[in-house]
Backbone as numpy.savetxt, mean C-alpha at the origin, in Angstrom:
# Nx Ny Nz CAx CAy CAz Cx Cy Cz
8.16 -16.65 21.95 7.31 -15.47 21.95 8.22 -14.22 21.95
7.59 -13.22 20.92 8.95 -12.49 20.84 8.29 -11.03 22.28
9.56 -10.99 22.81 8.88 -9.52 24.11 8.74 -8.52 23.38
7.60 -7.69 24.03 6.75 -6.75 24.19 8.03 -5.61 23.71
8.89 -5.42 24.22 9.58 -4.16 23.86 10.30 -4.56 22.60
11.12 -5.43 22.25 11.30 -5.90 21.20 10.33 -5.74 19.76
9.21 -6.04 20.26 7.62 -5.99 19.36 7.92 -4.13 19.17
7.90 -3.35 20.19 8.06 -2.22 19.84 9.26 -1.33 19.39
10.21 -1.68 19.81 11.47 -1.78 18.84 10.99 -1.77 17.68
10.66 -2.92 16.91 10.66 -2.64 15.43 9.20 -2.11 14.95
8.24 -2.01 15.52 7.34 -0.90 15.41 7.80 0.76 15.10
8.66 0.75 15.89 9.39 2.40 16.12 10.16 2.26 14.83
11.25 1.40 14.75 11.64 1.11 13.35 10.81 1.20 12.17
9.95 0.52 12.22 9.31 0.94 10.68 8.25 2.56 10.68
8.19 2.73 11.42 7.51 4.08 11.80 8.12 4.94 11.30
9.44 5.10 11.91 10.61 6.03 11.52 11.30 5.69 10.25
11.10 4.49 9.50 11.20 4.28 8.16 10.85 4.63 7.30
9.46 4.31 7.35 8.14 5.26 6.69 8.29 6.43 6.76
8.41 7.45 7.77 8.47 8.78 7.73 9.71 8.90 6.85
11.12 8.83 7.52 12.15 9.14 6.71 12.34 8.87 5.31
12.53 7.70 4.73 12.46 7.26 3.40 11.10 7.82 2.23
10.08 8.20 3.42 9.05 8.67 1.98 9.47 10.30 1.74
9.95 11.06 2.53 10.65 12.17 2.66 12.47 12.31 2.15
12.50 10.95 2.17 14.00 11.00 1.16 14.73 9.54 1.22
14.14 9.27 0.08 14.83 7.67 0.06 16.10 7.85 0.47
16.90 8.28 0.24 18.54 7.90 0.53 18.86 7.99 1.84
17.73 8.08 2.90 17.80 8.36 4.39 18.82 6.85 4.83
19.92 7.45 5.65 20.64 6.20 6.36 20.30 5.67 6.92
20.40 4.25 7.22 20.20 3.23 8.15 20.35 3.80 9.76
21.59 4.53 9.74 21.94 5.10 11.16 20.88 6.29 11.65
20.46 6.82 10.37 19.42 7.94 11.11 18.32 7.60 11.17
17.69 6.16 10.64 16.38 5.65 10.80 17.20 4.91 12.44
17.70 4.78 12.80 17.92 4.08 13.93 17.50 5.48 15.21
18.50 6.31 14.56 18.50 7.64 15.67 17.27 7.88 15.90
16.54 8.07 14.15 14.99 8.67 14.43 14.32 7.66 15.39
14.11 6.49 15.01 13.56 5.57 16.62 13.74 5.27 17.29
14.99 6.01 17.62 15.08 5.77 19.55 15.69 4.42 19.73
16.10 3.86 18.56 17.33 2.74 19.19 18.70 2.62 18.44
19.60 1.59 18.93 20.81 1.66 18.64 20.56 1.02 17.45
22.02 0.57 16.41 22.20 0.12 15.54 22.27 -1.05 14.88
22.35 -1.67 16.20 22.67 -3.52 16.84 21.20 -3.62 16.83
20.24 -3.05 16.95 18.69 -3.18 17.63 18.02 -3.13 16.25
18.48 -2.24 15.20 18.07 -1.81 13.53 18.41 -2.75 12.82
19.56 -3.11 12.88 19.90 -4.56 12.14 19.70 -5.64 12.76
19.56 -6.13 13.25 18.65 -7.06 14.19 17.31 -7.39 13.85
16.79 -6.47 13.64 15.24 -6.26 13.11 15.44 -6.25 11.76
16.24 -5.95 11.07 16.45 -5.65 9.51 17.65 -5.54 8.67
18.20 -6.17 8.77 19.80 -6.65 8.66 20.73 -5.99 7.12
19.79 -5.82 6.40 19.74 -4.97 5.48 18.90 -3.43 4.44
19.23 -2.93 4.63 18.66 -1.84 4.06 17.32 -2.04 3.26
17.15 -3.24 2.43 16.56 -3.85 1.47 15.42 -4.49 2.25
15.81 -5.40 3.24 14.88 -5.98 4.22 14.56 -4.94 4.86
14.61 -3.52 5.55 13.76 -2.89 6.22 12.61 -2.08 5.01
13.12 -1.92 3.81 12.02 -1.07 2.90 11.25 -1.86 2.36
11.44 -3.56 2.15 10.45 -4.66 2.30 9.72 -4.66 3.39
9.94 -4.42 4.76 8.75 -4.09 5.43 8.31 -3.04 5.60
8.36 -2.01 4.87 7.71 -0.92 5.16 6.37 -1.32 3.97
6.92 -1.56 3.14 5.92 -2.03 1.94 5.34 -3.05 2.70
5.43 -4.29 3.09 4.78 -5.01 3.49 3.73 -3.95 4.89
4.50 -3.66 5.31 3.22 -2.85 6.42 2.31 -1.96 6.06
2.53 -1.23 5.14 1.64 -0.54 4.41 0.42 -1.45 3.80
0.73 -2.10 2.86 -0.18 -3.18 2.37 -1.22 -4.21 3.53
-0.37 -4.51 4.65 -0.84 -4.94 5.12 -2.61 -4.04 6.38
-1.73 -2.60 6.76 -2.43 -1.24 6.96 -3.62 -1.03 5.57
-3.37 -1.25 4.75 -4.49 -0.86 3.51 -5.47 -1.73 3.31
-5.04 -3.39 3.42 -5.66 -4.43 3.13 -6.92 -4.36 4.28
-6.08 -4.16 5.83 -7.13 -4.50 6.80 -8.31 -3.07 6.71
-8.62 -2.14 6.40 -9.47 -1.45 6.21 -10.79 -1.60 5.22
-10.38 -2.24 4.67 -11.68 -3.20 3.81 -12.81 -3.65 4.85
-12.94 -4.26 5.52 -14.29 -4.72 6.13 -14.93 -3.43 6.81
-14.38 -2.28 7.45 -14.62 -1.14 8.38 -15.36 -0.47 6.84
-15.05 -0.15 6.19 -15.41 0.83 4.83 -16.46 0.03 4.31
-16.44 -1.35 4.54 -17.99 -1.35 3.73 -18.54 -1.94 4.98
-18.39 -1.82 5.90 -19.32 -1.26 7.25 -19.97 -0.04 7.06
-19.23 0.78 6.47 -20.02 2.53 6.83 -20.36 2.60 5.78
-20.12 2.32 4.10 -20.70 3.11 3.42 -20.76 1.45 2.13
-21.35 2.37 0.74 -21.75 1.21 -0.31 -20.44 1.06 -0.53
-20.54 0.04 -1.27 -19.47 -0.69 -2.13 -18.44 0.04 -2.79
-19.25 0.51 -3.67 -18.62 1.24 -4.62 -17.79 2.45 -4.37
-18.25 3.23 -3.50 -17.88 4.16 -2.46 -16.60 3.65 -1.60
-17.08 2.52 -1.08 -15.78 1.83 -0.36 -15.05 1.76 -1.14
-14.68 1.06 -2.40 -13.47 1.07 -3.47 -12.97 2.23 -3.53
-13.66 3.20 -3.97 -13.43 4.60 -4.43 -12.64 5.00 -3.15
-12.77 5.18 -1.79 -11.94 5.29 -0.61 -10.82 4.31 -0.42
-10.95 3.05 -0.73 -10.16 2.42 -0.83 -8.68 2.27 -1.75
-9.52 2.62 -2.96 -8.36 2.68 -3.98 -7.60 4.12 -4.06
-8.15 5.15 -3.55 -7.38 6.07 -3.30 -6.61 6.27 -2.22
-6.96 5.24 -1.46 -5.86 5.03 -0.12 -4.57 4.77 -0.60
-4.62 3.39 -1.47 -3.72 2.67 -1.73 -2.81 3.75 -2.89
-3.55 3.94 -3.52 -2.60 5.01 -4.52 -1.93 5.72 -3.77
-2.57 6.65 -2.76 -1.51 7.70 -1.79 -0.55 6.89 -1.31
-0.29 5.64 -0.89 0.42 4.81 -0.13 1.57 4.71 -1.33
1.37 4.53 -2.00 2.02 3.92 -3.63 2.70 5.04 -4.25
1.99 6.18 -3.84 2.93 7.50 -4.46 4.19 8.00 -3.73
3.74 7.81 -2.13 4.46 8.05 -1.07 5.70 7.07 -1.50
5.36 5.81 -2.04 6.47 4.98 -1.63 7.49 4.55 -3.11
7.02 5.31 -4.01 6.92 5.04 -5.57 8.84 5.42 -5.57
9.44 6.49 -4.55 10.43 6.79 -5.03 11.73 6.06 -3.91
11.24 5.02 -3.40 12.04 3.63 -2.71 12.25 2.99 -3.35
11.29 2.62 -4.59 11.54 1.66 -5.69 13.25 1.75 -5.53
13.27 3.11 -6.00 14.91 3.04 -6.67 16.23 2.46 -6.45
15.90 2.31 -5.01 17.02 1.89 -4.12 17.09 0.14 -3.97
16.18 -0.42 -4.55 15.72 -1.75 -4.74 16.27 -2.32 -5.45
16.86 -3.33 -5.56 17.31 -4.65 -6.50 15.81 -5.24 -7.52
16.52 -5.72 -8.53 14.85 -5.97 -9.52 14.66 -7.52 -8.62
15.38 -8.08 -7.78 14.77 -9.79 -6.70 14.01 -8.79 -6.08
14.23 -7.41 -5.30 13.46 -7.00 -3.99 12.03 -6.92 -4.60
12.06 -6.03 -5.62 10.76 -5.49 -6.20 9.70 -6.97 -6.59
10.25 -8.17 -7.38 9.59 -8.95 -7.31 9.52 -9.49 -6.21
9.99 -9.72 -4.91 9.77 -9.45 -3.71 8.26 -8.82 -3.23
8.51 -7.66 -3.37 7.34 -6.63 -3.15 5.80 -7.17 -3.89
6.31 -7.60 -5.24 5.19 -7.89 -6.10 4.40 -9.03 -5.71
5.03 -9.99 -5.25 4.95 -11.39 -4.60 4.36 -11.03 -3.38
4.29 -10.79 -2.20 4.09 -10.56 -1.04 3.36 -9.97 -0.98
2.88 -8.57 -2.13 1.73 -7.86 -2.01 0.41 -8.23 -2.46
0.57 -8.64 -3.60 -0.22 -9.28 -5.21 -1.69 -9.83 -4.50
-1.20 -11.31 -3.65 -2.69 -11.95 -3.15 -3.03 -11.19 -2.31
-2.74 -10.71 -1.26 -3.30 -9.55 -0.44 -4.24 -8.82 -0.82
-3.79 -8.18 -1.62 -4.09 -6.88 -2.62 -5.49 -7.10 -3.28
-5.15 -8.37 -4.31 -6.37 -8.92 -5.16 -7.71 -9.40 -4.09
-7.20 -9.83 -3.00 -7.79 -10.20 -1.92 -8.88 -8.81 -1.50
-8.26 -7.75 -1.51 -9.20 -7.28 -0.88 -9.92 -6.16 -1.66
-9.31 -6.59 -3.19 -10.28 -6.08 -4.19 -11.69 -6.87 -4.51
-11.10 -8.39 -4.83 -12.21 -8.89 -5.14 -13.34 -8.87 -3.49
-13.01 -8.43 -2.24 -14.10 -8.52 -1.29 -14.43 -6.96 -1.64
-14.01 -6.25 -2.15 -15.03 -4.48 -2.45 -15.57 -5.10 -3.87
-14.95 -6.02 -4.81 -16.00 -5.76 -5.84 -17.41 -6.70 -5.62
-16.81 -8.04 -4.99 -18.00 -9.08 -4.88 -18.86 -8.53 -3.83
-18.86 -7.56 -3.09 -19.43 -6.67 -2.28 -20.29 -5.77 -3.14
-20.07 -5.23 -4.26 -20.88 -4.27 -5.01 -21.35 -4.65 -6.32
-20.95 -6.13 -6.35 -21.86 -7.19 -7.77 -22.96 -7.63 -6.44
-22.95 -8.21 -5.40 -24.11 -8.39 -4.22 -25.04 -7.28 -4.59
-24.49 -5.99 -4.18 -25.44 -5.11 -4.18 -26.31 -4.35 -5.50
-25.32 -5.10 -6.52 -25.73 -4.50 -8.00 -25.28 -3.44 -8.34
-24.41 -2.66 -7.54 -23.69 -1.40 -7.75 -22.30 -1.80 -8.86
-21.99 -2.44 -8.79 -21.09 -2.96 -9.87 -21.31 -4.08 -10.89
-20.63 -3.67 -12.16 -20.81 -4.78 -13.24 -20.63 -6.07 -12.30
-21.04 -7.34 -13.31 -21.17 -8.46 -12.96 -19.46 -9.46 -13.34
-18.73 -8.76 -14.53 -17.82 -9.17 -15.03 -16.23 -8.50 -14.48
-16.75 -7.76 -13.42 -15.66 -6.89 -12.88 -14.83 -7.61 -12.62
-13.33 -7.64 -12.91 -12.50 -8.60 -12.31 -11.30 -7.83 -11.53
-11.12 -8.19 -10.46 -9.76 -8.10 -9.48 -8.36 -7.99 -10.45
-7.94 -8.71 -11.33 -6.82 -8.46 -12.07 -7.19 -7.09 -12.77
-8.06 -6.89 -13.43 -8.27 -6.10 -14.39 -7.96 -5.00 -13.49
-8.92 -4.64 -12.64 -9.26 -3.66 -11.73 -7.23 -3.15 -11.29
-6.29 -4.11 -10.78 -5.51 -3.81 -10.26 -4.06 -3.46 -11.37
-4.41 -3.68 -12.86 -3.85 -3.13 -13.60 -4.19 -1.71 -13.91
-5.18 -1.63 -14.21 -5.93 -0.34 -14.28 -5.96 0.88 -13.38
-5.70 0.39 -11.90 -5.41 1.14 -11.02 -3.65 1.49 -10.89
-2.90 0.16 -11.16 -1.45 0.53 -11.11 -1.25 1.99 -11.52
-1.69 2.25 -13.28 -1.25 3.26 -13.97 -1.64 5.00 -12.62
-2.39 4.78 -11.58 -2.61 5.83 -11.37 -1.56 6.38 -10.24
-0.90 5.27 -9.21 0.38 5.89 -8.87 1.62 6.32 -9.64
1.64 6.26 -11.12 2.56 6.96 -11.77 2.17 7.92 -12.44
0.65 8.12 -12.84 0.16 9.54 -13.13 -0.02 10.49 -12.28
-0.30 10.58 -10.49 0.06 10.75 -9.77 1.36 11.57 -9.75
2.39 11.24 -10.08 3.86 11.87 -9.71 3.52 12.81 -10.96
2.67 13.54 -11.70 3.04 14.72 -12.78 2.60 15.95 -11.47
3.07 17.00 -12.28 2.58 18.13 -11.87 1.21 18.56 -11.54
0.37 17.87 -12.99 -1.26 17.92 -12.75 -1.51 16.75 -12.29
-1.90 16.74 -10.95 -2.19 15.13 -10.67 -3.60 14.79 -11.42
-3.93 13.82 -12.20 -4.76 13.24 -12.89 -5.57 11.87 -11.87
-4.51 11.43 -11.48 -5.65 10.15 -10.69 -6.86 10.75 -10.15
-6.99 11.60 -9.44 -8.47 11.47 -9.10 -9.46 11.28 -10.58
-9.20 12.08 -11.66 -10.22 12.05 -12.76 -9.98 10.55 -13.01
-8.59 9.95 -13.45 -8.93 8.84 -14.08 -9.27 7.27 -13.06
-9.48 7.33 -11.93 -9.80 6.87 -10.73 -11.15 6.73 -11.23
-11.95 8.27 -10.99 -13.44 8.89 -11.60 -13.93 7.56 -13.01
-12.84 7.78 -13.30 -13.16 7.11 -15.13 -12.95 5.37 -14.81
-12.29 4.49 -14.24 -12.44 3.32 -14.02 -13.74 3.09 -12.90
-13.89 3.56 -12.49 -15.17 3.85 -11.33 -16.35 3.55 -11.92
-16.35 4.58 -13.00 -17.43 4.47 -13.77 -17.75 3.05 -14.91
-16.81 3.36 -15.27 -16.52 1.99 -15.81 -17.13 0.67 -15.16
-16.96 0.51 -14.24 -17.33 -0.21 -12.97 -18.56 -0.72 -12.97
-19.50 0.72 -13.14 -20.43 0.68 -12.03 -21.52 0.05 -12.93
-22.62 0.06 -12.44 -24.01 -0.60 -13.68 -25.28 0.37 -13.91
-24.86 1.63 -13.44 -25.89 2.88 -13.54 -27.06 2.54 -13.40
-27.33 2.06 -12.67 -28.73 1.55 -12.34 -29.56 2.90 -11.71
């Protein structure tokens, strides 16, 4: 059983990961250590490489995005829930779009692997949630949906941010105008 402070150790670690690295990928290992309040022995320990701590930041994020699915279509329709949903994940994806760089092309399929069923996972429960309700086509598919959405964390990084319109435009796409 791993202890309680330990558990928060690398809590503080990826906390201070997240902040630093989405504010400047090239942030050091030593100052993500400083920023959370532990030593260096305690950072690598938890993450032994640079590569393995920005794999869990991605993994925690995803994992933070995935679990909000059941709460969102608690409060509101389906479709609505996606629409909150998928713009979560995009902000998450823009934030983290410029870590890529520092990545090996194993890490990223890494990332792709580890995220992928998750991901599809908690698309197909917002879409089979809004084919139930008839708010969405009947042929909607989870792959489709998560290609279609990729393109909007890199339209995202222009000057005119466009995802919300073209977000708007797969949405619609979506839906069954009833």
């Amino acid at each position: 059983m791993v202890r309680s402070d330990a558990r928060e150790n690398r809590a503080r670690i990826l906390a201070a990961a997240r902040e630093a690295l989405t504010a400047d990928g090239s942030t050091s290992m030593n100052q993500i250590a400083l920023r959370a309040g532990v030593g260096a022995g305690t950072l690598y320990r938890n993450f032994p490489t640079r590569e393995a701590l920005v794999l869990a930041v991605y993994q925690d994020e995803v994992t933070r995005i995935v679990g909000t699915v059941p709460g969102l279509l608690a409060k509101m329709p389906p479709l609505e829930a996606l629409r909150h949903w998928t713009t979560d994940l995009v902000e998450a994806m823009r934030r983290k779009h410029g870590l890529g760089d520092a990545l090996s092309p194993g890490a990223h399929q890494a990332i792709s692997e580890q995220s992928y069923g998750p991901v599809v996972a908690a698309i197909t429960e917002l879409l089979d949630a809004g084919k139930k309700d008839g708010s969405i086509r009947p042929d909607a598919d989870p792959g489709d949906f998560l290609q279609l959405t990729g393109a909007l964390w890199r339209a995202a990084s222009t000057p005119q941010d466009r995802a919300p319109h073209m977000l708007a435009l797969i949405l619609d796409g979506l839906g069954t105008h009833r």
